[in-house]
Tab-separated table of C-alpha atoms in Angstrom:
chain	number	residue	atom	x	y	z
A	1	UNK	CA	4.711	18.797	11.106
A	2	UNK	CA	2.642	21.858	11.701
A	3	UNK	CA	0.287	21.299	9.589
A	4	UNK	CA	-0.310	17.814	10.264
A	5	UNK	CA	-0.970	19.374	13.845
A	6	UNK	CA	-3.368	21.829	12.335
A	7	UNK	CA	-4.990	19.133	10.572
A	8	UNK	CA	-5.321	16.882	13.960
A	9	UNK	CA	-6.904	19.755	15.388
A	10	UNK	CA	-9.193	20.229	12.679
A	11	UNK	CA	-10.202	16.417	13.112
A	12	UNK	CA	-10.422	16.674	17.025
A	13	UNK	CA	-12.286	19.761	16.651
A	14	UNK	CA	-14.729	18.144	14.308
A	15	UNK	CA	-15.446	15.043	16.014
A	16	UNK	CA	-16.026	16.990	18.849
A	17	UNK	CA	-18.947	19.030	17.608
A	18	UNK	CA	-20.072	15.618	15.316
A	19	UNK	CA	-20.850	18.241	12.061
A	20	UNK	CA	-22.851	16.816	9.695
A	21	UNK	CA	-21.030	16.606	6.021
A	22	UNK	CA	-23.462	19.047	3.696
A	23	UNK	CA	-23.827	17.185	-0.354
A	24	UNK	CA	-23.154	14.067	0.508
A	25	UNK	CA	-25.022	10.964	1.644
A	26	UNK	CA	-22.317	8.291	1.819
A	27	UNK	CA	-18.627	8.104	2.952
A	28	UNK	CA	-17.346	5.478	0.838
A	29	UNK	CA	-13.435	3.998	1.511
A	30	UNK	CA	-11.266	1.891	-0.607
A	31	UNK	CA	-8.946	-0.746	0.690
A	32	UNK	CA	-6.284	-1.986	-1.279
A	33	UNK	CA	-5.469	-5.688	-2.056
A	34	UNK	CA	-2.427	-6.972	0.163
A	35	UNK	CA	-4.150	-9.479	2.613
A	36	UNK	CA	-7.312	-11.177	2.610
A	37	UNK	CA	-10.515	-9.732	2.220
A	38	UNK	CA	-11.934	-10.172	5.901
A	39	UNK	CA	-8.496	-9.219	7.704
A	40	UNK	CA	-8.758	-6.028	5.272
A	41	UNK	CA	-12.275	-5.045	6.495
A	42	UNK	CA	-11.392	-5.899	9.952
A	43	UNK	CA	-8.135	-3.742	10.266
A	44	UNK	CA	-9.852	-0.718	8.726
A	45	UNK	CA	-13.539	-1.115	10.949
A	46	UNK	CA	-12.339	0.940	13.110
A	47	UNK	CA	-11.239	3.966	10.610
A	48	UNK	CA	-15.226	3.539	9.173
A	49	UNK	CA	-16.852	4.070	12.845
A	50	UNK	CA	-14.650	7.136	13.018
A	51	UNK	CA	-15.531	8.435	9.820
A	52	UNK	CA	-19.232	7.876	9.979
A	53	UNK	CA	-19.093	9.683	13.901
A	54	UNK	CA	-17.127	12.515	11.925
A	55	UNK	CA	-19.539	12.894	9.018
A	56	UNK	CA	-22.512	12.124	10.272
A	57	UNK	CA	-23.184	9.843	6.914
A	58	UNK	CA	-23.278	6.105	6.448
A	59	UNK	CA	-19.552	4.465	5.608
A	60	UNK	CA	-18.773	1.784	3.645
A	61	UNK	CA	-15.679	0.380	3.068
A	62	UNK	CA	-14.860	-1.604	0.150
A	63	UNK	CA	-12.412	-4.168	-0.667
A	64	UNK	CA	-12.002	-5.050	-4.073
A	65	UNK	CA	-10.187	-8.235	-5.213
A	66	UNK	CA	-7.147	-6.071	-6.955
A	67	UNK	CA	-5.829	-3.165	-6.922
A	68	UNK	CA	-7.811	-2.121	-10.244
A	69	UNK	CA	-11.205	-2.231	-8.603
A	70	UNK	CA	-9.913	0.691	-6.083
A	71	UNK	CA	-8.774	2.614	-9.447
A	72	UNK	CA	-11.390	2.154	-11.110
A	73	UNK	CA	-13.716	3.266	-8.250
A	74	UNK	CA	-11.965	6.078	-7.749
A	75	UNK	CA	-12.201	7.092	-11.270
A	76	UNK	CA	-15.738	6.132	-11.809
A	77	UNK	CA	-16.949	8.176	-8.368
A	78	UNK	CA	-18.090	4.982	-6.523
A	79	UNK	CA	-15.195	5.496	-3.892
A	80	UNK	CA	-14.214	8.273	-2.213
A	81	UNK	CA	-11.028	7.904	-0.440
A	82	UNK	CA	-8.280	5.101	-0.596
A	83	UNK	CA	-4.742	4.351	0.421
A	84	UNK	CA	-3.137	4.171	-3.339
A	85	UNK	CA	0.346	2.752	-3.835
A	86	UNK	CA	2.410	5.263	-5.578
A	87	UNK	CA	1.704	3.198	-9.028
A	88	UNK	CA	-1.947	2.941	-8.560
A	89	UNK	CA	-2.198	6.921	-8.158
A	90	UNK	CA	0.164	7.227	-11.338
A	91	UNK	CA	-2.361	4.878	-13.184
A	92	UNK	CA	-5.219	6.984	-11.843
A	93	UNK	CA	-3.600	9.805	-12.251
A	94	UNK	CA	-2.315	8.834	-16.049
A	95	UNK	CA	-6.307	8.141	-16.830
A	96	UNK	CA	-7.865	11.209	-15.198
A	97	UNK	CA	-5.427	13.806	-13.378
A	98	UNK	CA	-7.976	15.572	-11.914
A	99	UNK	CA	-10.211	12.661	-10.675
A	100	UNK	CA	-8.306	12.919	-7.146
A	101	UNK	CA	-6.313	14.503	-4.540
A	102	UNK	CA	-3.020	13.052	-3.046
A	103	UNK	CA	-3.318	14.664	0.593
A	104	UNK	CA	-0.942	12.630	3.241
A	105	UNK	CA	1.638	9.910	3.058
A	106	UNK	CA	2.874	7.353	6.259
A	107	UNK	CA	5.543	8.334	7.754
A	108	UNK	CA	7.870	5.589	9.421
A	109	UNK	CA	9.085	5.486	12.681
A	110	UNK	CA	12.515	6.826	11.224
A	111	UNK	CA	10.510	9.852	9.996
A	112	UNK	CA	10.939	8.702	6.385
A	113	UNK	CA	8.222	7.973	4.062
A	114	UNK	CA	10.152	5.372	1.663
A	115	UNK	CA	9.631	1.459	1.787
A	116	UNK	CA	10.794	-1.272	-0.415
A	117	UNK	CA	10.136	-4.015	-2.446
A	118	UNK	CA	11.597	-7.217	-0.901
A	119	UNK	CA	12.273	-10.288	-2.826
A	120	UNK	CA	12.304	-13.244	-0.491
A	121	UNK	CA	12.651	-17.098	-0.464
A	122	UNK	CA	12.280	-20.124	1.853
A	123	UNK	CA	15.290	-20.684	4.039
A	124	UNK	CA	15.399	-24.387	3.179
A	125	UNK	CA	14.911	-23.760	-0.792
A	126	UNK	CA	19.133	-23.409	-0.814
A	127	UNK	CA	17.766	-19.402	-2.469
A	128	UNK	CA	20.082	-16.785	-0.891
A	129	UNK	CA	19.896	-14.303	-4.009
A	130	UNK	CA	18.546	-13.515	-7.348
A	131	UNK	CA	21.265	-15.460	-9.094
A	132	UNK	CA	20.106	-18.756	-7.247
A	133	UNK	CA	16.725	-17.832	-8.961
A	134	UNK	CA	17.806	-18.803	-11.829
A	135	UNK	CA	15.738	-21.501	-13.534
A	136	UNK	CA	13.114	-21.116	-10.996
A	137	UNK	CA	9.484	-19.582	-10.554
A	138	UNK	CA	9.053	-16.147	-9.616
A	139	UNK	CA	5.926	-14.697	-8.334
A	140	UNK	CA	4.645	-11.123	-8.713
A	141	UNK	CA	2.196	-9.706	-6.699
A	142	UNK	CA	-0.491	-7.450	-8.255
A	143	UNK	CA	0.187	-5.911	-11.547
A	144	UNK	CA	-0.514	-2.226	-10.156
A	145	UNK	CA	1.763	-2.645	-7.026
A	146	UNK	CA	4.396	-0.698	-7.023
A	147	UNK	CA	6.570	-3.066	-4.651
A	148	UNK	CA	5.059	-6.446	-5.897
A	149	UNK	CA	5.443	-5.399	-9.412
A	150	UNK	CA	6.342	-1.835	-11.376
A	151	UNK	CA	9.631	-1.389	-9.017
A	152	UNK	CA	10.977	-5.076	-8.989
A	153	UNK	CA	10.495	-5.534	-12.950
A	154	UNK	CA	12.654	-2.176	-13.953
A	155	UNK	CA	15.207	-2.979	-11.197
A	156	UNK	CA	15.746	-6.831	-11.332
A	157	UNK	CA	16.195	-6.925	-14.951
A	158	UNK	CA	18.696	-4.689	-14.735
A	159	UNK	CA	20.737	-6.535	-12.095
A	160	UNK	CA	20.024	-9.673	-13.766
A	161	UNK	CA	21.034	-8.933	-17.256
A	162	UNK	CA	17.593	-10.049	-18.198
A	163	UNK	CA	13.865	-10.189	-19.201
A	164	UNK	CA	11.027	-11.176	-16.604
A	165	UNK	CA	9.703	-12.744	-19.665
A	166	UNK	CA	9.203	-16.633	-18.598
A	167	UNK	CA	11.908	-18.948	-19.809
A	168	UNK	CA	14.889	-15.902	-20.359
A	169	UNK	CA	16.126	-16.187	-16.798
A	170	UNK	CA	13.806	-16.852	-14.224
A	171	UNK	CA	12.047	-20.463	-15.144
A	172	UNK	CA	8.532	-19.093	-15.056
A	173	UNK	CA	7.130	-15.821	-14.189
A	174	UNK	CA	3.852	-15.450	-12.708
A	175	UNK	CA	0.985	-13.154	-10.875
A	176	UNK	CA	-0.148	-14.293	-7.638
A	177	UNK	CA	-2.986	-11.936	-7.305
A	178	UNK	CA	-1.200	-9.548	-4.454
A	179	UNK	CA	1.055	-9.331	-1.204
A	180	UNK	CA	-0.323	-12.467	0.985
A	181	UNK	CA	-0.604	-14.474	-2.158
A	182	UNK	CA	2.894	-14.071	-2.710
A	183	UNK	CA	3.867	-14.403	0.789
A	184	UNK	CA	1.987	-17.763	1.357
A	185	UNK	CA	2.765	-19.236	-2.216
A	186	UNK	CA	6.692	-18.923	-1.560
A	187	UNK	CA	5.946	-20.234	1.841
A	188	UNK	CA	4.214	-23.148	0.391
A	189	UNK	CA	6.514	-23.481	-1.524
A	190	UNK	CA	4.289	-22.923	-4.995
A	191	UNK	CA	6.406	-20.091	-6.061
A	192	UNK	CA	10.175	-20.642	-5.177
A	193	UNK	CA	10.822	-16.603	-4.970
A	194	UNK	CA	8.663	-13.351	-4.950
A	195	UNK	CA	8.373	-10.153	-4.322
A	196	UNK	CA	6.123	-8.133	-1.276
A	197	UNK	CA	6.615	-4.676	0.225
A	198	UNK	CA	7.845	-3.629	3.797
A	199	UNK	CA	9.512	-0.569	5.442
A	200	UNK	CA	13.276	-2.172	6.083
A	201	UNK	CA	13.117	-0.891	8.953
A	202	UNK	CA	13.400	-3.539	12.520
A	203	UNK	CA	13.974	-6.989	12.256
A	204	UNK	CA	13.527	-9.428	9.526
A	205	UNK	CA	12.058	-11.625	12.460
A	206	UNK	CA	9.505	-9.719	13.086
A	207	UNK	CA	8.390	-9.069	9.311
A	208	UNK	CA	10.346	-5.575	9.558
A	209	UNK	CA	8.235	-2.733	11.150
A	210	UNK	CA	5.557	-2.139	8.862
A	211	UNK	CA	4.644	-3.638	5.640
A	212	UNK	CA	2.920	-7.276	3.824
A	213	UNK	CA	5.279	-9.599	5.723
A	214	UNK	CA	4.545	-8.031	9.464
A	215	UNK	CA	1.103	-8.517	8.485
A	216	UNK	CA	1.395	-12.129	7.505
A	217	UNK	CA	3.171	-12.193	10.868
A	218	UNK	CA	0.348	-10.514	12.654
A	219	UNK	CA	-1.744	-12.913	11.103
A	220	UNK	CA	0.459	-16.507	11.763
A	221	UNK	CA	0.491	-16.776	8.353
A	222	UNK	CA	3.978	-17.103	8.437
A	223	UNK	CA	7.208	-17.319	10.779
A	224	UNK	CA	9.944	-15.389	9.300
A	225	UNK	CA	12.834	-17.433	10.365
A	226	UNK	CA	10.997	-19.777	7.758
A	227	UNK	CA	11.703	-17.032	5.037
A	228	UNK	CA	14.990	-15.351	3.667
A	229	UNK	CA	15.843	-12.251	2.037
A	230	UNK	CA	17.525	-12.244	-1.320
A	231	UNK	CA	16.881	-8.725	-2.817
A	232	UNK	CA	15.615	-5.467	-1.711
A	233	UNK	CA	15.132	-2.138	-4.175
A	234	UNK	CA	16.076	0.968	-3.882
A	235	UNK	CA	13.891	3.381	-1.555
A	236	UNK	CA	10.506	3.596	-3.496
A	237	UNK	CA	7.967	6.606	-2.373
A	238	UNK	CA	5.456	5.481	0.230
A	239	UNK	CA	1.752	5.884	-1.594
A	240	UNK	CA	-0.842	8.676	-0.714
A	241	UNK	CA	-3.992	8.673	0.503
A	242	UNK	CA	-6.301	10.088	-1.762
A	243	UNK	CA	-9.377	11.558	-1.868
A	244	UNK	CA	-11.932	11.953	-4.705
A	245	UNK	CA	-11.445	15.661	-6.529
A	246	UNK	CA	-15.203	16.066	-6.522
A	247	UNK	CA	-15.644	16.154	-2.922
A	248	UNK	CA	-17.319	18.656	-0.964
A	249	UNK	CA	-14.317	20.719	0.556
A	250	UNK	CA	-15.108	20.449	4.168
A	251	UNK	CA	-15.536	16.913	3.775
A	252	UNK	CA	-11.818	16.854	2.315
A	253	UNK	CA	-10.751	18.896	5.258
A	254	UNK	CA	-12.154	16.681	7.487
A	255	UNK	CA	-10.812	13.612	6.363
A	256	UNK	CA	-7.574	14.744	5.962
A	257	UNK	CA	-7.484	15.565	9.054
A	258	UNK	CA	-9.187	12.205	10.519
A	259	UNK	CA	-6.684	10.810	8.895
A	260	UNK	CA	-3.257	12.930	10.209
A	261	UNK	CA	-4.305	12.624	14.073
A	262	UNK	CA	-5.254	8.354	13.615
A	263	UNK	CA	-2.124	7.912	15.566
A	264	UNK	CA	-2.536	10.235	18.304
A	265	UNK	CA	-6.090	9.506	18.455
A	266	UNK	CA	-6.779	5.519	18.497
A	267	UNK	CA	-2.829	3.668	18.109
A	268	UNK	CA	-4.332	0.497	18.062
A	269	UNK	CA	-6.940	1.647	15.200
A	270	UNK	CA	-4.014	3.517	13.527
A	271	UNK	CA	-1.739	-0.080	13.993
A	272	UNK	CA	-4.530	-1.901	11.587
A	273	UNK	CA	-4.778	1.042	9.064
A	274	UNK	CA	-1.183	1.684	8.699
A	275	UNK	CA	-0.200	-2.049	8.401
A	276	UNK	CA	2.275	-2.090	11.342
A	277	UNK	CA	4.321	0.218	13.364
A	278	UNK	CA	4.516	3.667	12.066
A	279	UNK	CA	4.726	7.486	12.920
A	280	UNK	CA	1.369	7.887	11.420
A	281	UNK	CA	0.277	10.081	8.310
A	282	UNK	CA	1.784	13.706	7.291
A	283	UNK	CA	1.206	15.876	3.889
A	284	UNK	CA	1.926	15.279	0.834
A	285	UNK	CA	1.535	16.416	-3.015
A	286	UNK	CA	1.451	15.143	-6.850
A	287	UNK	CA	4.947	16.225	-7.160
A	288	UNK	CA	6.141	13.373	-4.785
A	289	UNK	CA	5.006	10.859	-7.680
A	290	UNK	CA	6.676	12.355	-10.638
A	291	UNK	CA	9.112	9.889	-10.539
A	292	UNK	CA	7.012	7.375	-10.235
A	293	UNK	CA	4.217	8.529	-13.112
A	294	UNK	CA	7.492	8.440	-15.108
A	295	UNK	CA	8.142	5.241	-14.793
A	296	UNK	CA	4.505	3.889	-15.479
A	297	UNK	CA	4.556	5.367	-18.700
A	298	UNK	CA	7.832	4.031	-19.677
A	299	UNK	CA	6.292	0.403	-18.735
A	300	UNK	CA	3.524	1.261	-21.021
A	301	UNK	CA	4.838	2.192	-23.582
């Protein structure tokens, strides 16, 4: 943790004296999919008046429809710094492994920086585990989410004896389009089971700590008593925050920084960007994702 206190004072120090970011006219930030589009801009305003008071340029943030567009920003130059899950920076890192930098990870309030894929179903559905699933429709998330797909279709097929190939065991198998689309459609009752990602930590009440389902919570999209767990994966590697290789190097510094001292700074600011309850944001490097870059190449090939 020292250096996520040397990085906090980096941030402090540099808001303090407002420097002004040399080669670069725009900050621009990436938002993953996970919620809806305004909810996504809203929880993150705050992180975009900090970074525009700490670099002295005009930030943007962007909020693509999937998890691709981020990717593909990042890889094309047209954003500068996102919140990756760990098999969106494998994908970016599999197409270009030097377009960025993994440079912090959130930590949860047990000081761990693993989550989970949860499969889930409505109480009243009679769906208490993946063998009740049987016959029915399953919902994926966003085909570069690690929770709401990569993790889930390597582990259930294994438990399951299986394929996630419609019509072998589930009834149907289909893509929602990311976290709240799954989360509503198996609340609607459109998917009968699906898959989302949250920390495991807390109560199921409360959608866990951190995570898709306490932000459907947040939002009164949902009441969890509504909802039941039927399947959770093994620990899966929180995803980094990233910033674009090409970067000027104080303007890495500076962001990294921004970033590690959110908590201590602003908590409610920090609440919105880090989906929930959480510790905040400490270092991290490639080799966290080996595992993980592994796996997306095995799915690929």
């Amino acid at each position: 943790m020292k250096t996520t206190l040397a990085l906090a004072l980096a941030a402090s120090t540099a808001l303090a004296t407002s420097a002004i970011a040399q080669d670069i006219s725009e900050f621009r930030i990436g938002i993953l999919g996970g919620e809806n589009t305004q909810d996504r801009m809203t929880s993150n305003e705050c992180l975009r008046e900090k970074t525009e008071e700490l670099l002295g340029v005009e930030t943007k943030l962007f909020a693509p429809a999937d998890y691709n567009g981020v990717i593909q920003g990042l890889l094309g130059g047209t954003i500068d710094m996102a919140w990756l899950g760990a098999s969106g920076y494998a994908k970016t890192y599999l197409e270009d492994p030097e377009a960025v930098e993994p440079v912090l990870v959130k930590v949860n309030l047990d000081g761990g920086y693993g989550y989970h894929s949860i499969g889930f179903a409505r109480k009243d559905s009679g769906i208490t585990s993946l063998e009740d699933m049987k016959d029915k429709v399953f919902g994926f998330g966003d085909p570069n989410s690690t929770s709401g797909y990569l993790i889930p279709s390597i582990e259930i097929p294994a438990e399951i004896g299986a394929t996630m190939q419609s019509g072998d065991y589930f009834g149907e198998v289909k893509f929602t389009g990311g976290h709240e689309q799954t989360i509503v459609a198996v609340n609607n009752g459109d998917v009968d089971g699906g898959v989302t990602w949250a920390d495991g930590l807390g109560n199921w009440e409360d959608g866990y700590n951190s995570g898709a389902l306490r932000k459907a919570v947040d939002a009164g999209l949902v009441d969890m008593n509504d909802l039941v767990e039927i399947w959770k994966s093994k620990p899966i590697p929180e995803g980094p925050v990233v910033l674009r290789s090409a970067l000027p190097e104080d303007v890495k510094l500076k962001m990294t920084g921004l970033m590690a001292s959110l908590k201590s700074m602003d908590e409610e600011c920090a609440y919105g960007v880090l989906q929930g309850d959480a510790k905040g944001f400490m270092p991290i490097t490639h080799d966290a994702y080996l595992s993980i870059i592994e796996a997306r190449k095995a799915k690929s090939n």
